[in-house]
Coordinates of C-alpha atoms and ligand atoms in Angstrom, one line a residue:
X1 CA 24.4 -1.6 7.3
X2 CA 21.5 -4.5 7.7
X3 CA 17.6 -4.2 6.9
X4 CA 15.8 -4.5 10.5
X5 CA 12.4 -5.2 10.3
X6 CA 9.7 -5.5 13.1
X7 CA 8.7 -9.4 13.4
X8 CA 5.2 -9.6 15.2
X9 CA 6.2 -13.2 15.9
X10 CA 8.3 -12.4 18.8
X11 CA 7.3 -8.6 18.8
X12 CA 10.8 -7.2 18.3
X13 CA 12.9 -5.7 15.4
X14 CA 15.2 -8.3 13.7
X15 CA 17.7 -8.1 11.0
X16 CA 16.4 -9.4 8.3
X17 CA 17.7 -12.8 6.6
X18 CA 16.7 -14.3 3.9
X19 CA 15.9 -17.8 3.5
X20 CA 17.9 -17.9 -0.1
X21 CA 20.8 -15.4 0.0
X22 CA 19.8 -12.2 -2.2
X23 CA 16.3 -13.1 -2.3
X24 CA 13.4 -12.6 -0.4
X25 CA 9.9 -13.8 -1.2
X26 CA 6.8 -12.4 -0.1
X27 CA 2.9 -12.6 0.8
X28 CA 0.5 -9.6 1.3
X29 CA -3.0 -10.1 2.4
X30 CA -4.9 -8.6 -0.8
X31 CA -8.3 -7.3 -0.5
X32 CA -12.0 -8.5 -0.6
X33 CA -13.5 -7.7 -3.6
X34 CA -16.9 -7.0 -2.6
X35 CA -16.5 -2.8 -2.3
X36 CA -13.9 -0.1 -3.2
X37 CA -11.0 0.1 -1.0
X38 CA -10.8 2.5 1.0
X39 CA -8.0 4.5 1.8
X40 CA -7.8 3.0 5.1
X41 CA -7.1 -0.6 3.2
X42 CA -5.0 1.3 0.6
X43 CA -2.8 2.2 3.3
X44 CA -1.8 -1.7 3.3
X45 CA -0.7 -1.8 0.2
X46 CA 1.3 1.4 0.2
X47 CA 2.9 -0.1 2.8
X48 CA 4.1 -3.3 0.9
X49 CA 4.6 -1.5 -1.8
X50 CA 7.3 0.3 0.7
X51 CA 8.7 -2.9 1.3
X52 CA 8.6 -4.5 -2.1
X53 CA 10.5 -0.8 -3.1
X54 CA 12.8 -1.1 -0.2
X55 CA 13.9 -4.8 -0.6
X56 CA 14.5 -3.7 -4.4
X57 CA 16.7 -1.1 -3.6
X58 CA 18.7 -2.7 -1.4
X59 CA 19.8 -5.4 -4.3
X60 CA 16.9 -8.0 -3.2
X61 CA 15.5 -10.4 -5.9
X62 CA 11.7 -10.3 -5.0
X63 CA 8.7 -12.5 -5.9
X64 CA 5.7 -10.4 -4.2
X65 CA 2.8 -12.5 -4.0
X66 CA -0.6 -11.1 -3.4
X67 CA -4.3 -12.7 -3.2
X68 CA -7.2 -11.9 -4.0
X69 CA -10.4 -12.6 -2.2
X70 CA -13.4 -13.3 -4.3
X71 CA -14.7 -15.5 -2.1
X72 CA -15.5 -17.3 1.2
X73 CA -14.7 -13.6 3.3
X74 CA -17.9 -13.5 5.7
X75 CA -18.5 -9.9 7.3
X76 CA -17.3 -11.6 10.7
X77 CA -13.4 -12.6 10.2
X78 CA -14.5 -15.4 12.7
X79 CA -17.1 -17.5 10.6
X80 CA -19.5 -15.4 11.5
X81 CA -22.1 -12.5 9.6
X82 CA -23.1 -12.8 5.9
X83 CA -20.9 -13.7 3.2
X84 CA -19.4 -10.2 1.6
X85 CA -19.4 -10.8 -1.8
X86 CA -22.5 -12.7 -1.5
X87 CA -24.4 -10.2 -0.2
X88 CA -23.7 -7.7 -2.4
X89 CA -24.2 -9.7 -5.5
X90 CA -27.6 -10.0 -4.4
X91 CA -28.1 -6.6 -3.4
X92 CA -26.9 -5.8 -6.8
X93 CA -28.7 -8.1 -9.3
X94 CA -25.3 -9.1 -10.4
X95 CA -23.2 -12.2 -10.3
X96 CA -20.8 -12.5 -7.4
X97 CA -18.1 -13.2 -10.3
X98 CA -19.6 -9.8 -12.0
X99 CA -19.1 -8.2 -8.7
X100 CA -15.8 -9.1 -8.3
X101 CA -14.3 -8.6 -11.8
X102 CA -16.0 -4.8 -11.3
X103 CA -13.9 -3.9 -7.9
X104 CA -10.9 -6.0 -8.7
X105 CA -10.6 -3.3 -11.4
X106 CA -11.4 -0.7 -9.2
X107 CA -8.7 -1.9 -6.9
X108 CA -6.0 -2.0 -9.8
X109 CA -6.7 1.5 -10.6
X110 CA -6.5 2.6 -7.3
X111 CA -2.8 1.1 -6.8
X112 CA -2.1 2.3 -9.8
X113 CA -2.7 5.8 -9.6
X114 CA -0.9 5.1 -5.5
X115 CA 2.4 4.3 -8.3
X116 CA 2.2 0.9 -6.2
X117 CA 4.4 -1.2 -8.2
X118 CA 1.8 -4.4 -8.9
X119 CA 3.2 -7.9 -7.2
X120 CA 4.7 -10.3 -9.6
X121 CA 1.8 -12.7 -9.1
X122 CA -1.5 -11.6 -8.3
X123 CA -3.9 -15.1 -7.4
X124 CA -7.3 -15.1 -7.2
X125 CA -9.2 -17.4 -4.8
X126 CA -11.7 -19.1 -6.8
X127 CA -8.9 -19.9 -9.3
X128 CA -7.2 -21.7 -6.8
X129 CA -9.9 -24.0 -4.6
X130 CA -8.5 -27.3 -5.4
X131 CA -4.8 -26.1 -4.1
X132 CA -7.1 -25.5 -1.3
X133 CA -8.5 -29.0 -0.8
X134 CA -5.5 -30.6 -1.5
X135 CA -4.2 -28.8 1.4
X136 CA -7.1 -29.1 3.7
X137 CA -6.8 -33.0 2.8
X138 CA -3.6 -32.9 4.6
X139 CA -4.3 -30.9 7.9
X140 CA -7.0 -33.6 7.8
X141 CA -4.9 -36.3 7.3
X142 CA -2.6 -35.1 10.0
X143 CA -5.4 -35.0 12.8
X144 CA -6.1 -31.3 13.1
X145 CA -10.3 -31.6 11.9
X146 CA -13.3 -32.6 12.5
X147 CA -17.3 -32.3 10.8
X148 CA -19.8 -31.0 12.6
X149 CA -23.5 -29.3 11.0
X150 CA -21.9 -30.2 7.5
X151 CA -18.8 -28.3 7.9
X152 CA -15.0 -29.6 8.4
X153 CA -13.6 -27.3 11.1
X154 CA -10.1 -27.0 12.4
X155 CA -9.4 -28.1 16.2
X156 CA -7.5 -25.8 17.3
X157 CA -6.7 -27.2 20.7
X158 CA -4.8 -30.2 18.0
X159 CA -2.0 -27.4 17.5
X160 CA 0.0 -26.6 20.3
X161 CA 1.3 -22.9 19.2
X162 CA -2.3 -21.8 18.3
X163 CA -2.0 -17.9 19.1
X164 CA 0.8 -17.5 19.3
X165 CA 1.7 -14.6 16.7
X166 CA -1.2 -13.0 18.2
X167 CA 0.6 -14.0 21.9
X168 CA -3.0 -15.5 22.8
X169 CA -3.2 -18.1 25.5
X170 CA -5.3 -21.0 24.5
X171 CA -6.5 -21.8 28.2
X172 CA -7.6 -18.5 28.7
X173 CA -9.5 -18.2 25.0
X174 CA -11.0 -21.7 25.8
X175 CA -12.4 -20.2 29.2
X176 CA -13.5 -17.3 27.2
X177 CA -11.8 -14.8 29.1
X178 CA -8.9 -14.1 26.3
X179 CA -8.0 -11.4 24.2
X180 CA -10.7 -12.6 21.3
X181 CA -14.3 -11.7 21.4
X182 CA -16.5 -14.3 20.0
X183 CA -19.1 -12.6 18.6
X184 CA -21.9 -15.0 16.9
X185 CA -21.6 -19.1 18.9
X186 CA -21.8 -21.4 16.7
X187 CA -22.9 -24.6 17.9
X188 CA -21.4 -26.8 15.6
X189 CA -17.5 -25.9 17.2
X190 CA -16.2 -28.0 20.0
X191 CA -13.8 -24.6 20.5
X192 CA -15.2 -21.1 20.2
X193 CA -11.9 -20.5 18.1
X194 CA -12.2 -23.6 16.0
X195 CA -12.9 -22.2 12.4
X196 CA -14.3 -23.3 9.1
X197 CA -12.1 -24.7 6.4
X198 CA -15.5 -26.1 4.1
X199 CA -18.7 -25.3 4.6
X200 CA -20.9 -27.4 2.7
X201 CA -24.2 -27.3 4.7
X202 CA -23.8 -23.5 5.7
X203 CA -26.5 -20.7 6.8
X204 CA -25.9 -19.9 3.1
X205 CA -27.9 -22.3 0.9
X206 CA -28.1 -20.1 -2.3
X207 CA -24.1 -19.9 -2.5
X208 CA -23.8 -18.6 -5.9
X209 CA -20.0 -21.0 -6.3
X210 CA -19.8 -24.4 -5.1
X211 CA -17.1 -26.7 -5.6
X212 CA -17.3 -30.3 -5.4
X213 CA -14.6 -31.8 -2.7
X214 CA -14.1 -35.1 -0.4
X215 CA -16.3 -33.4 2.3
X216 CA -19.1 -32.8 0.2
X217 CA -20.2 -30.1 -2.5
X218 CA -19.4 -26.5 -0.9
X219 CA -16.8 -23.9 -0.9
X220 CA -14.0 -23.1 1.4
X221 CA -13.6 -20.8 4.4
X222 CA -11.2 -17.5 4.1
X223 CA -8.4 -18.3 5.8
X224 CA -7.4 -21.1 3.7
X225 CA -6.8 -19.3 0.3
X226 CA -3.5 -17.7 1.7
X227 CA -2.0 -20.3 2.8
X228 CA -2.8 -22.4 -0.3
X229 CA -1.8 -19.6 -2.4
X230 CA 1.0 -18.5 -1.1
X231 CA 2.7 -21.9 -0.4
X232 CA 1.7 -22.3 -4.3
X233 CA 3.8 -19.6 -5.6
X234 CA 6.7 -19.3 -2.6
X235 CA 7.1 -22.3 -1.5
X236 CA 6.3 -24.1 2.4
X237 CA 8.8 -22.3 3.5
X238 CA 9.6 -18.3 2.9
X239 CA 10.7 -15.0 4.2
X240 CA 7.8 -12.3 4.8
X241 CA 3.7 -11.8 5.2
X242 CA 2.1 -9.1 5.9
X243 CA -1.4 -7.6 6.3
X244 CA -3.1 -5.1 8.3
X245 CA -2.8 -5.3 12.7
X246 CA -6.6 -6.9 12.4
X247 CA -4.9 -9.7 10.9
X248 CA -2.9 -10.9 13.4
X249 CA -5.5 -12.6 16.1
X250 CA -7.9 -14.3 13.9
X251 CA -7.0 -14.4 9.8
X252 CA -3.0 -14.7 9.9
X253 CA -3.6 -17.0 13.3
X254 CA -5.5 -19.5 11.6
X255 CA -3.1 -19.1 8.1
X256 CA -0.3 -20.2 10.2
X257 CA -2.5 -23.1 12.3
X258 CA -3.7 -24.1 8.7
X259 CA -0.1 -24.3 6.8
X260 CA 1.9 -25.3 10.0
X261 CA -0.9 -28.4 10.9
X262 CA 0.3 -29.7 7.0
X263 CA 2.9 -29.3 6.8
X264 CA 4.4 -30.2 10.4
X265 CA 7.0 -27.2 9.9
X266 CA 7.7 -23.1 10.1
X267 CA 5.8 -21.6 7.7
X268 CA 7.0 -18.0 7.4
X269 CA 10.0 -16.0 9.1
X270 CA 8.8 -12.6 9.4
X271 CA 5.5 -11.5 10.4
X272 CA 4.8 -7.5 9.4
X273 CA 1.6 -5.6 10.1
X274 CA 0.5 -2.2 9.6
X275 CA -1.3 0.3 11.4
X276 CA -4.6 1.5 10.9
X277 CA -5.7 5.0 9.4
X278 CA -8.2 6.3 11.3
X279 CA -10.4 9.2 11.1
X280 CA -9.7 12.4 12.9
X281 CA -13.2 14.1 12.2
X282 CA -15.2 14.8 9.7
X283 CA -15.4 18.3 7.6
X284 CA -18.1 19.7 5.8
X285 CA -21.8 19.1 5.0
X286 CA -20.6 16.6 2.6
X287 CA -17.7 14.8 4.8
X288 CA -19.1 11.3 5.2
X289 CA -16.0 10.0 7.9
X290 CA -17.2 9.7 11.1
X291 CA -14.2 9.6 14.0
X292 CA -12.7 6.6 14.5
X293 CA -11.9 3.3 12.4
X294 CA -12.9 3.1 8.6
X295 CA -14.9 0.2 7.5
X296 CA -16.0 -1.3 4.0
X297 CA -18.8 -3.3 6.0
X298 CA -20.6 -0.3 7.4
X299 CA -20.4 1.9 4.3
X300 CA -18.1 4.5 7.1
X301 CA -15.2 5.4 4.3
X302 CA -13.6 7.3 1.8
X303 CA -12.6 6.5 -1.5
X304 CA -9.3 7.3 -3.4
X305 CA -11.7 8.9 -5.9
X306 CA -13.5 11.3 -3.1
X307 CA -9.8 12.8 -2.3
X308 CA -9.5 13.2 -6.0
X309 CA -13.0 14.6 -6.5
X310 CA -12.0 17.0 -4.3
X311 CA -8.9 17.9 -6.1
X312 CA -6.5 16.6 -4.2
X313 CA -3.4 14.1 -6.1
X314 CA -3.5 10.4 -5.6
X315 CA 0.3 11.4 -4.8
X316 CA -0.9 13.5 -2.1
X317 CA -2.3 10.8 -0.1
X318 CA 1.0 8.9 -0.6
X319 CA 2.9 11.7 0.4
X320 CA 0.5 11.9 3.6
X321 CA 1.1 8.2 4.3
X322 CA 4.9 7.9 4.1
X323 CA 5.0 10.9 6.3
X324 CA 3.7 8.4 9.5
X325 CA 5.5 5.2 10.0
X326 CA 3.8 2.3 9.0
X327 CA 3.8 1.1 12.8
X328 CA 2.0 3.6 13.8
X329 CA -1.6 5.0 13.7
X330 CA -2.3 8.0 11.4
X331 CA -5.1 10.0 11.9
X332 CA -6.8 11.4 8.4
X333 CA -7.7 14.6 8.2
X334 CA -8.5 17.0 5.6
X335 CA -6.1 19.6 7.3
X336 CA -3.5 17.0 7.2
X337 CA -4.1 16.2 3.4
X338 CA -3.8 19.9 2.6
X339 CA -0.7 20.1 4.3
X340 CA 0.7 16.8 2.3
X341 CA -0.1 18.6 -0.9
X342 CA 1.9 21.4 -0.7
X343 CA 4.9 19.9 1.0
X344 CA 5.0 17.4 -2.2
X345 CA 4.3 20.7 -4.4
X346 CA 7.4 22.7 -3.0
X347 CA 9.3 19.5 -3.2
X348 CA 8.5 19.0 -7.0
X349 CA 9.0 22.4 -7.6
X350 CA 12.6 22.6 -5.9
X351 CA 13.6 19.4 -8.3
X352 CA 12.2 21.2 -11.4
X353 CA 14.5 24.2 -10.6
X354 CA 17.2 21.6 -10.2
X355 CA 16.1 19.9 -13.7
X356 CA 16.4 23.7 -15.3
X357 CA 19.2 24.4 -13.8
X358 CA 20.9 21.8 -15.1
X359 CA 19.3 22.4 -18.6
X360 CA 16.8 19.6 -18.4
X361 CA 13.8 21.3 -20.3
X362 CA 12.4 19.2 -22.5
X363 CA 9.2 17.5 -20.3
X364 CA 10.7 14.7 -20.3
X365 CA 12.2 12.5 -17.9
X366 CA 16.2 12.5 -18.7
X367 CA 17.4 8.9 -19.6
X368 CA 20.2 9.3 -17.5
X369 CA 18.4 9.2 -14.4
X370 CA 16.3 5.8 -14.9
X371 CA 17.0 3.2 -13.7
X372 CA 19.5 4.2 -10.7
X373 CA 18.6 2.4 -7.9
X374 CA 20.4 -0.6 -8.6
X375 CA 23.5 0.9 -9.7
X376 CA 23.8 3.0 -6.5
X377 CA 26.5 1.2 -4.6
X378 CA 29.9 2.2 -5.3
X379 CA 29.2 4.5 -8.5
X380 CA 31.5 7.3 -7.8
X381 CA 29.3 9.7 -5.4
X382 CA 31.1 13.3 -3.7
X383 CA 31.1 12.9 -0.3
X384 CA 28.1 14.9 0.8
X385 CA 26.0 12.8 -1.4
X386 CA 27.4 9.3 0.1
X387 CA 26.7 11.0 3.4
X388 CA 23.4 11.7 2.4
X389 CA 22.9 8.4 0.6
X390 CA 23.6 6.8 3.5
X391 CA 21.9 8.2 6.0
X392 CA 18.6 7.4 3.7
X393 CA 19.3 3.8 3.7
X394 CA 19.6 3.6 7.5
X395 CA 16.5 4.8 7.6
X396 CA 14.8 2.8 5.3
X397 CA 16.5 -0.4 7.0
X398 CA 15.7 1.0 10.3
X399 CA 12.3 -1.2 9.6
X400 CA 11.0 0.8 6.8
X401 CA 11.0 4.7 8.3
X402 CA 9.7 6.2 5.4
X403 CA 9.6 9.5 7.6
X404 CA 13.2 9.7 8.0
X405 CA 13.8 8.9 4.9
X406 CA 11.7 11.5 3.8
X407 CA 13.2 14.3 5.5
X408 CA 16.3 13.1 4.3
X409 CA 15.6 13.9 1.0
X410 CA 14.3 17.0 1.6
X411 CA 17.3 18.0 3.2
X412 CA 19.6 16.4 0.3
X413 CA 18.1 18.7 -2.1
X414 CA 18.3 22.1 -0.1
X415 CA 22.4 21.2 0.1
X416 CA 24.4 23.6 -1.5
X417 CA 27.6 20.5 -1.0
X418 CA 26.0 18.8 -3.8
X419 CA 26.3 19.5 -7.2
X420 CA 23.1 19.6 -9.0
X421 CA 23.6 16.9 -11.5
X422 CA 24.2 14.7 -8.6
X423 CA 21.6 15.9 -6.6
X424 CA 19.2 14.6 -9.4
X425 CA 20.9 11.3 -9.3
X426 CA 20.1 11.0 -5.9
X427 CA 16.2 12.4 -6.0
X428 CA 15.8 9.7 -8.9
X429 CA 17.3 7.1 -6.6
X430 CA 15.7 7.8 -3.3
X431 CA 12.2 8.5 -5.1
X432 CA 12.9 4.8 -6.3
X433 CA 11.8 3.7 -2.6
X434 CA 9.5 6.5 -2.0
X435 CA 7.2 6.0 -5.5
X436 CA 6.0 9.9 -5.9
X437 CA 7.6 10.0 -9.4
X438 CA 9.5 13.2 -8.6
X439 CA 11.4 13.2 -11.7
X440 CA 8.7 12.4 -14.3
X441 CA 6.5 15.5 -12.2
X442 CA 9.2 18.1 -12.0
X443 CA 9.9 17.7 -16.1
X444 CA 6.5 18.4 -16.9
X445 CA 6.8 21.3 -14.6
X446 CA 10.1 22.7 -15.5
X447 CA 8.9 22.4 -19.5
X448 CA 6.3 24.5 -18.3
X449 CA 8.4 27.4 -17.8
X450 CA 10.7 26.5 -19.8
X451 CA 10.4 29.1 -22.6
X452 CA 12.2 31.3 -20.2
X453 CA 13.6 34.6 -21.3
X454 CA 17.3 33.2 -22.1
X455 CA 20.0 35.6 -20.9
X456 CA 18.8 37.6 -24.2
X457 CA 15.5 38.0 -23.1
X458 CA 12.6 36.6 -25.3
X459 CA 13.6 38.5 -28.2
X460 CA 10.4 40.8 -28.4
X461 CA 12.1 43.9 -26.5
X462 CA 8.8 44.8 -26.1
X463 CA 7.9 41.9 -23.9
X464 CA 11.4 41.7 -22.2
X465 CA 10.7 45.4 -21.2
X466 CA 7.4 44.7 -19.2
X467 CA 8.9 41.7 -17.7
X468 CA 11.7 43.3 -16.6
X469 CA 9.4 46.5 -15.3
X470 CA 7.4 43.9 -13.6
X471 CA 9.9 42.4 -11.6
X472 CA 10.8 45.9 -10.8
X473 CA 7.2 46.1 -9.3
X474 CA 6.8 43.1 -7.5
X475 CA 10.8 43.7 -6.3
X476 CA 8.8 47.3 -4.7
X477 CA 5.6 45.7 -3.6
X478 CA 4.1 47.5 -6.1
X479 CA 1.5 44.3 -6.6
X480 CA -0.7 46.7 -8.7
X481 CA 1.5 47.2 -11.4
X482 CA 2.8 43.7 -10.9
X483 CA -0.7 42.8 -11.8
X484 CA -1.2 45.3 -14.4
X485 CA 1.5 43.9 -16.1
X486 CA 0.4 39.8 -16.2
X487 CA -2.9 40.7 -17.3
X488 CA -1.0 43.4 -20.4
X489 CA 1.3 40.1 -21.1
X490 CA -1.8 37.7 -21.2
X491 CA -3.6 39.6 -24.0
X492 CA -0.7 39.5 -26.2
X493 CA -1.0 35.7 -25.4
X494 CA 2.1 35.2 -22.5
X495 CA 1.7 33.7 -19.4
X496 CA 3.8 35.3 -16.4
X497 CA 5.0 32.3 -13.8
X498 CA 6.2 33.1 -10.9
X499 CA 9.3 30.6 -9.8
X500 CA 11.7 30.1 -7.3
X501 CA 14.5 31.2 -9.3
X502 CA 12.3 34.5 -10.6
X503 CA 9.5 35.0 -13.0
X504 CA 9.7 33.4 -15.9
X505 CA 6.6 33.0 -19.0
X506 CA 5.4 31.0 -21.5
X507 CA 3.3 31.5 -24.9
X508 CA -0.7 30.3 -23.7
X509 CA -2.1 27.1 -25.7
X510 CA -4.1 28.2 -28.2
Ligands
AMP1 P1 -9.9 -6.3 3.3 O1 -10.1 -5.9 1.8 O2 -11.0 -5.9 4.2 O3 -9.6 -7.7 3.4 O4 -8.6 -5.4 3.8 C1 -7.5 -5.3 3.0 C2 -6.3 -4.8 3.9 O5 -6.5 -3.6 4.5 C3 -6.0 -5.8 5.1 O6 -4.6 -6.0 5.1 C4 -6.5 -5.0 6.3 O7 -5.8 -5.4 7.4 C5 -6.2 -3.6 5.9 N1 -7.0 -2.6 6.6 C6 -8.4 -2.6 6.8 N2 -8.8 -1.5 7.4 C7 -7.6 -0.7 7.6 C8 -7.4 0.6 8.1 N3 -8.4 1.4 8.6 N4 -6.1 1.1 8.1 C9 -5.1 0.4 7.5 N5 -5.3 -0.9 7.0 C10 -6.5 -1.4 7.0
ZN2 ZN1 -4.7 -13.5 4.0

């Protein structure tokens, strides 16, 4: 079996080869600091996350690299509109540093509560501005700029591939007739696709952060960060990138203009790009999505915490994303949310009947079953798990198909071929790639109805008696008495709970 992933550079799946055997180094686009995420942007780094997992699994060596943008990012991906975190540092009365400390937080708890494992280095742009001039010193020094206004830009038509991950033909985009809209002119550019790598003398004379460099006191433009940051901590030369499909025309097109015009060689291998979430329709007085894409800019999103708010699991969304492949666009919907949440519900309560079953009753998560992924090759499976096993993988190495690997599971665990002990072994490893903490959430559950009338019965024959009756009841469709019954039970303090393997109770919390 091989890992195939889909390389936008060349628009086709590939099997995946690392530059250094057994590892594979990666960047990820991080997010703007300026606003929550949304759970449009979110869905980008569930996605990594999905490959970081993946690449882990498969007995990869990773170092995931991510930025973060706390400066530079104007509203317009193409030099043009405000500065983001600019503008709402003044709309705030705060610093734009303030600002950004605030939502980088915000951001970490969001992928935290997503179980998005965080990358091994996490850079921040301001930290990292004179990697940034030391590498727009040598695009300069290789002939790729110019100063116009105040500003150096990049000339684009001084790089022969220019657009080509985005497969845009530089004739046509200098005719103005390409696949780019230009939205704001600015004079200053010989090229309408020439871009900003320092402003000095911009629109924006009360930039909070300057920084003082050969071209004059100013800051630098967006693009530049990732590929000063991420040849910084990979190397000029590594395996993947990623980011969201807006990406690829105008941010990851200039990246690769940027690090390619210094270096005078490839950059990066493999080129992957998510989808975008869009919004199916709006419900309720209260539903603030309108149809179609999500955007931090106009204020047109929702927030991890909204789902939450209204009592859905951070879990759930991840459930509802790694039900669509990542290549493809999901529509959010609140139907479609509900529908997540109880499929990850049954599914945690099928492996807590498994954990019982098995005797695991404690709450907690048994040591045995941490831990597994990277013992899974040759460890002794039955057949019908290896067939499962396998079947998993070529999913997720069929470029990441975290829906077939996701029914694969669910059909794993409704096999009667595989023992139950084993079939825990393989929740724990598969739920290694799929990050919904299966194990940990099916203990807490299964401790829950734990206290379980052994085959004795509780020991209070009186209890054991209405129990007993009670399944008799509900055996009859007698609901009434069924009901009779729970509420008898809960004034003497016992909770009834209904589970797939029959009812079973518990003493209530003081
Ligand atoms: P930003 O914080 O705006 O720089 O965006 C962070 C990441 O989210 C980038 O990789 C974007 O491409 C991605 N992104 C933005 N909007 C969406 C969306 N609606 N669906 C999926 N990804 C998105
Ligand atoms: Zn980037």
């Amino acid at each position: 079996m091989a890992l195939k992933l889909y390389n936008t550079m060349g628009h086709k799946l590939e099997e995946f080869k690392p530059i250094n055997e057994g590892f594979c180094g990666f960047y990820g686009c991080g997010p703007t600091v300026y606003n929550y995420a949304h759970i449009g942007n979110l869905r980008a780094y569930v996605f990594l996350d999905t490959l970081d997992r993946t690449l882990r699994y498969l007995g990869y060596n990773i170092k995931h690299v991510m930025n973060v943008t706390d400066i530079g990012h104007l509203s317009g991906d193409a030099d043009d509109g405000d500065d983001k975190m600019l503008k709402t540092a003044k709309e705030r009365g705060q610093s734009v540093l303030e600002i950004a400390d605030f939502y980088t937080k915000a951001f970490y708890n969001d992928i935290d509560r997503l179980n998005i494992r965080r990358p091994d280095v996490v850079c921040k742009a301001t930290e990292h501005v004179q990697e940034m001039i030391d590498l727009i010193k040598r695009i300069e020094a290789n002939g790729h700029t110019y100063m116009a206004g105040g500003n150096l830009y990049y000339d684009v038509t001084t790089y022969p591939d220019y657009g080509k991950l985005a497969n845009l033909n530089l004739d046509e985009l200098k005719a103005g007739a390409g696949k780019r809209d230009v939205v704001v002119v600015d004079e200053n550019k010989r090229n309408p696709y020439d871009f900003v790598l320092w402003f000095t003398k911009s629109k924006f004379e009360d930039q909070a952060l300057t920084w003082d460099s050969p071209w004059g006191r100013g800051y630098p433009g967006w693009h530049i960060e990732c590929s000063a940051m991420s040849m910084k901590y990979l190397g000029e030369h590594f395996d993947i990138h990623t980011g969201g499909i807006d990406h690829i025309p105008i941010h990851h097109t200039n990246e690769i203009a940027q690090s390619e015009g210094a270096t005078g060689k490839k950059w990066v291998n493999y080129w992957m790009h998510n989808e975008f979430l869009v919004v199916a329709k709006p419900k309720g007085a209260d539903g603030n999505a309108e149809a179609g894409k999500m955007s931090k800019s106009s204020g047109n999103f929702l927030t991890l915490q909204v789902l939450i708010d209204k009592g859905y699991d951070a879990l759930d969304y991840r459930f509802f994303l790694l039900g669509g492949h990542y290549r493809s666009q999901l529509a959010f919907s609140w139907d479609a949310m509900d529908s997540a949440k109880n499929s990850r519900k049954a599914l945690v309560k099928r492996v807590a009947a498994i954990l019982a079953e098995c005797g695991y009753t404690d709450g907690k998560m048994p040591e045995k079953l941490t831990g597994l992924a990277g013992e899974l090759a040759g460890s002794g499976w039955s057949e019908a798990a290896k067939a499962h096993l396998d079947k998993f993988q070529a999913a997720i190495e069929d470029d990441l198909s975290t829906p077939k690997a996701l029914s694969e599971l669910q059909v794993t665990i409704k096999d009667a071929a595989v023992p139950a002990e084993e079939k825990l072994r393989i929740v724990a490893a598969m739920d290694f790639v799929l990050g919904f903490n299966l194990i940990e959430t099916a203990a807490k559950l299964s401790a829950e109805v734990s206290a379980a009338p052994a085959a004795g019965g509780t020991g209070d024959s009186e209890i054991d008696a209405l129990v007993a009756e009670r399944n008799e009841a509900k055996k009859n469709k007698n609901w009434a008495r069924a009901d009779e019954i729970r509420n008898i039970l809960k004034e003497k303090g016992i909770v009834l709970i209904d589970t797939p393997q029959g009812t079973t109770w518990k003493k209530e919390q003081a």
